[in-house]
Coordinates of N, CA, C and O in Angstrom, one line a residue:
M1 N 159.0 16.7 147.7 CA 159.4 18.0 147.4 C 159.0 18.4 146.0 O 159.3 17.6 145.1
L2 N 158.4 19.6 145.8 CA 158.0 19.9 144.4 C 159.3 20.3 143.6 O 160.2 20.9 144.1
R3 N 159.3 19.8 142.3 CA 160.4 20.2 141.5 C 160.3 21.6 140.9 O 161.3 22.1 140.5
H4 N 159.0 22.1 140.8 CA 158.8 23.4 140.3 C 157.6 24.0 140.9 O 156.8 23.3 141.5
E5 N 157.5 25.3 140.7 CA 156.4 26.1 141.3 C 155.1 25.9 140.4 O 155.2 25.9 139.2
F6 N 154.0 25.7 141.1 CA 152.7 25.5 140.3 C 152.3 26.9 139.8 O 152.2 27.9 140.5
R7 N 152.0 26.9 138.5 CA 151.6 28.1 137.8 C 150.2 27.9 137.2 O 150.1 27.4 136.1
P8 N 149.1 28.3 137.9 CA 147.8 28.0 137.4 C 147.5 28.8 136.1 O 146.6 28.4 135.2
G9 N 148.1 29.9 135.9 CA 147.8 30.7 134.6 C 148.4 30.0 133.4 O 147.6 29.9 132.4
K10 N 149.5 29.4 133.5 CA 150.1 28.6 132.4 C 149.2 27.3 132.2 O 149.0 26.9 131.0
L11 N 148.6 26.8 133.2 CA 147.8 25.6 133.1 C 146.5 26.0 132.3 O 146.1 25.3 131.4
L12 N 145.9 27.1 132.6 CA 144.7 27.6 131.9 C 145.0 27.9 130.5 O 144.2 27.5 129.6
A13 N 146.1 28.5 130.2 CA 146.5 28.9 128.8 C 146.6 27.6 128.0 O 146.1 27.4 126.9
G14 N 147.3 26.6 128.6 CA 147.5 25.3 127.9 C 146.2 24.6 127.7 O 146.0 24.0 126.6
L15 N 145.3 24.7 128.6 CA 143.9 24.0 128.5 C 143.1 24.6 127.4 O 142.6 23.9 126.5
F16 N 143.1 25.9 127.3 CA 142.3 26.6 126.2 C 143.0 26.4 124.8 O 142.3 26.2 123.9
L17 N 144.3 26.4 124.8 CA 145.0 26.2 123.5 C 144.8 24.7 123.1 O 144.6 24.4 121.8
T18 N 144.8 23.8 124.0 CA 144.5 22.4 123.7 C 143.1 22.2 123.2 O 142.8 21.5 122.3
L19 N 142.2 23.0 123.9 CA 140.8 23.0 123.4 C 140.6 23.4 121.9 O 139.9 22.8 121.1
A20 N 141.3 24.5 121.6 CA 141.3 25.0 120.3 C 141.9 24.0 119.3 O 141.3 23.8 118.2
G21 N 142.9 23.3 119.7 CA 143.5 22.2 118.8 C 142.6 21.1 118.7 O 142.4 20.5 117.5
I22 N 141.8 20.7 119.7 CA 140.8 19.6 119.6 C 139.7 20.0 118.6 O 139.2 19.2 117.8
I23 N 139.3 21.2 118.8 CA 138.2 21.7 117.9 C 138.6 21.7 116.4 O 137.9 21.3 115.6
Y24 N 139.8 22.2 116.1 CA 140.4 22.2 114.7 C 140.6 20.8 114.3 O 140.4 20.4 113.2
A25 N 141.0 19.8 115.1 CA 141.2 18.4 114.8 C 139.9 17.8 114.5 O 139.8 17.0 113.5
G26 N 138.9 18.1 115.2 CA 137.5 17.6 114.9 C 137.0 18.0 113.5 O 136.3 17.3 112.8
D27 N 137.3 19.3 113.3 CA 136.9 19.9 112.0 C 137.6 19.3 110.9 O 137.1 18.9 109.8
A28 N 138.9 19.1 111.0 CA 139.7 18.5 110.0 C 139.4 17.0 109.7 O 139.4 16.5 108.6
G29 N 139.0 16.4 110.8 CA 138.6 15.0 110.7 C 137.3 14.7 110.1 O 136.8 13.6 109.9
G30 N 136.4 15.8 110.0 CA 135.1 15.6 109.5 C 134.0 15.3 110.6 O 132.9 15.0 110.3
T31 N 134.5 15.3 111.8 CA 133.5 15.0 112.9 C 132.5 16.0 113.1 O 131.3 15.7 113.3
W32 N 132.8 17.3 113.0 CA 131.9 18.4 113.0 C 132.5 19.5 112.1 O 133.6 19.5 111.7
E33 N 131.6 20.5 111.9 CA 132.0 21.7 111.1 C 132.2 22.9 112.1 O 131.3 23.2 112.8
T34 N 133.3 23.5 112.0 CA 133.7 24.6 112.8 C 134.0 25.8 111.9 O 134.8 25.8 111.1
P35 N 133.3 26.9 112.2 CA 133.5 28.2 111.4 C 135.0 28.7 111.8 O 135.4 28.5 112.9
W36 N 135.6 29.3 110.9 CA 137.0 29.8 111.1 C 137.1 30.8 112.3 O 138.1 30.9 113.0
F37 N 136.0 31.6 112.5 CA 136.0 32.6 113.5 C 135.7 32.1 114.9 O 135.7 32.8 115.9
A38 N 135.3 30.8 115.1 CA 134.9 30.3 116.3 C 136.1 30.2 117.3 O 135.9 30.2 118.6
I39 N 137.3 30.0 116.8 CA 138.5 29.8 117.7 C 138.9 31.2 118.3 O 139.5 31.1 119.4
I40 N 138.7 32.3 117.7 CA 139.2 33.6 118.2 C 138.7 33.8 119.6 O 139.5 34.2 120.5
P41 N 137.4 33.8 119.9 CA 137.0 34.0 121.3 C 137.5 32.9 122.3 O 137.8 33.3 123.4
I42 N 137.6 31.7 121.9 CA 138.2 30.7 122.7 C 139.6 31.0 123.2 O 140.0 31.0 124.3
V43 N 140.4 31.3 122.1 CA 141.8 31.5 122.4 C 142.0 32.9 123.2 O 142.8 32.9 124.2
T44 N 141.3 33.9 122.7 CA 141.4 35.2 123.4 C 140.9 35.1 124.8 O 141.5 35.7 125.7
G45 N 139.7 34.6 125.0 CA 139.2 34.4 126.3 C 140.1 33.6 127.2 O 140.3 34.0 128.4
G46 N 140.7 32.6 126.7 CA 141.5 31.7 127.5 C 142.8 32.4 127.9 O 143.2 32.3 129.1
L47 N 143.4 33.2 127.0 CA 144.6 33.9 127.3 C 144.3 35.0 128.3 O 145.1 35.3 129.2
C48 N 143.2 35.7 128.2 CA 142.8 36.7 129.1 C 142.5 36.1 130.6 O 143.0 36.7 131.6
L49 N 141.9 35.0 130.6 CA 141.6 34.3 131.9 C 142.9 33.9 132.5 O 143.1 34.0 133.7
A50 N 143.8 33.4 131.6 CA 145.2 32.9 132.2 C 146.0 34.1 132.7 O 146.6 34.0 133.7
A51 N 145.9 35.2 132.0 CA 146.6 36.4 132.5 C 146.0 36.9 133.9 O 146.8 37.2 134.7
A52 N 144.7 36.9 134.0 CA 144.1 37.3 135.2 C 144.4 36.4 136.3 O 144.7 36.8 137.5
T53 N 144.4 35.1 136.0 CA 144.9 34.1 137.0 C 146.3 34.3 137.4 O 146.6 34.2 138.6
G54 N 147.2 34.5 136.5 CA 148.5 34.7 136.8 C 148.8 36.0 137.6 O 149.6 35.9 138.6
L55 N 148.0 37.0 137.3 CA 148.2 38.3 138.1 C 147.7 38.0 139.6 O 148.3 38.5 140.6
A56 N 146.6 37.3 139.7 CA 146.0 37.0 141.0 C 147.0 36.2 141.8 O 147.2 36.3 143.0
T57 N 147.6 35.1 141.2 CA 148.5 34.3 141.8 C 149.7 35.0 142.3 O 150.2 34.9 143.4
R58 N 150.2 35.9 141.4 CA 151.4 36.7 141.8 C 151.1 37.6 143.0 O 151.9 37.7 143.9
A59 N 149.9 38.2 143.0 CA 149.6 39.1 144.1 C 149.4 38.3 145.4 O 149.9 38.7 146.5
I60 N 148.8 37.1 145.4 CA 148.7 36.3 146.6 C 150.1 35.8 147.1 O 150.3 35.9 148.2
R61 N 150.9 35.5 146.2 CA 152.3 35.0 146.6 C 153.1 36.2 147.2 O 153.8 36.0 148.2
R62 N 152.9 37.3 146.6 CA 153.6 38.5 147.2 C 153.2 38.8 148.5 O 153.9 39.2 149.5
R63 N 151.8 38.8 148.7 CA 151.3 39.1 150.0 C 151.6 38.1 151.1 O 152.0 38.4 152.2
R64 N 151.7 36.8 150.7 CA 152.1 35.8 151.7 C 153.6 35.9 152.0 O 154.0 35.8 153.1
A65 N 154.4 36.2 151.0 CA 155.9 36.3 151.3 C 156.1 37.6 152.2 O 156.9 37.6 153.0
G66 N 155.3 38.7 151.9 CA 155.5 39.9 152.7 C 155.0 39.6 154.1 O 155.6 40.1 155.1
G67 N 153.9 39.0 154.3 CA 153.4 38.6 155.6 C 154.3 37.7 156.4 O 154.4 38.0 157.7
E68 N 154.9 36.8 155.8 CA 155.8 35.9 156.6 C 157.1 36.7 157.0 O 157.6 36.5 158.1
A69 N 157.6 37.6 156.1 CA 158.8 38.4 156.5 C 158.5 39.3 157.7 O 159.3 39.4 158.6
D70 N 157.3 39.9 157.6 CA 157.0 40.8 158.7 C 156.8 40.1 160.1 O 157.2 40.5 161.1
A71 N 156.1 38.9 160.0 CA 155.9 38.1 161.2 C 157.3 37.6 161.7 O 157.5 37.6 163.0
G72 N 158.2 37.2 160.9 CA 159.4 36.8 161.4 C 160.2 37.9 162.1 O 160.9 37.7 163.1
A73 N 160.1 39.1 161.6 CA 160.9 40.3 162.1 C 160.2 40.6 163.5 O 161.0 41.0 164.4
E74 N 158.9 40.5 163.6 CA 158.3 40.8 164.9 C 158.7 39.8 166.0 O 158.9 40.2 167.1
S75 N 158.8 38.6 165.6 CA 159.0 37.6 166.6 C 160.5 37.6 167.1 O 160.8 37.4 168.2
E76 N 161.4 38.0 166.2 CA 162.8 38.2 166.6 C 163.0 39.4 167.5 O 163.8 39.3 168.4
G77 N 162.3 40.5 167.3 CA 162.4 41.7 168.0 C 161.8 41.5 169.4 O 162.2 42.1 170.4
A78 N 160.8 40.6 169.6 CA 160.1 40.5 170.8 C 161.0 39.6 171.8 O 160.8 39.7 173.0
G79 N 161.8 38.8 171.3 CA 162.6 37.8 172.1 C 163.7 38.4 172.7 O 164.2 38.5 173.7

């Protein structure tokens, strides 16, 4: 049994913010040189993608919950 509901939007947001942290850590460690503005599209794009994923997940879950409720009402009325 799952302890919590899977949230793919939060997963994507975490992945992109972790990527931004890795990029800055590599720059601070001297492994590579990163311009200050390089993180802006990574973080912004990741948050926008996470928001779109979250909205899609919410819509899918609402549709499934609505479809199951309608199917249950039809089967009770038919019997």
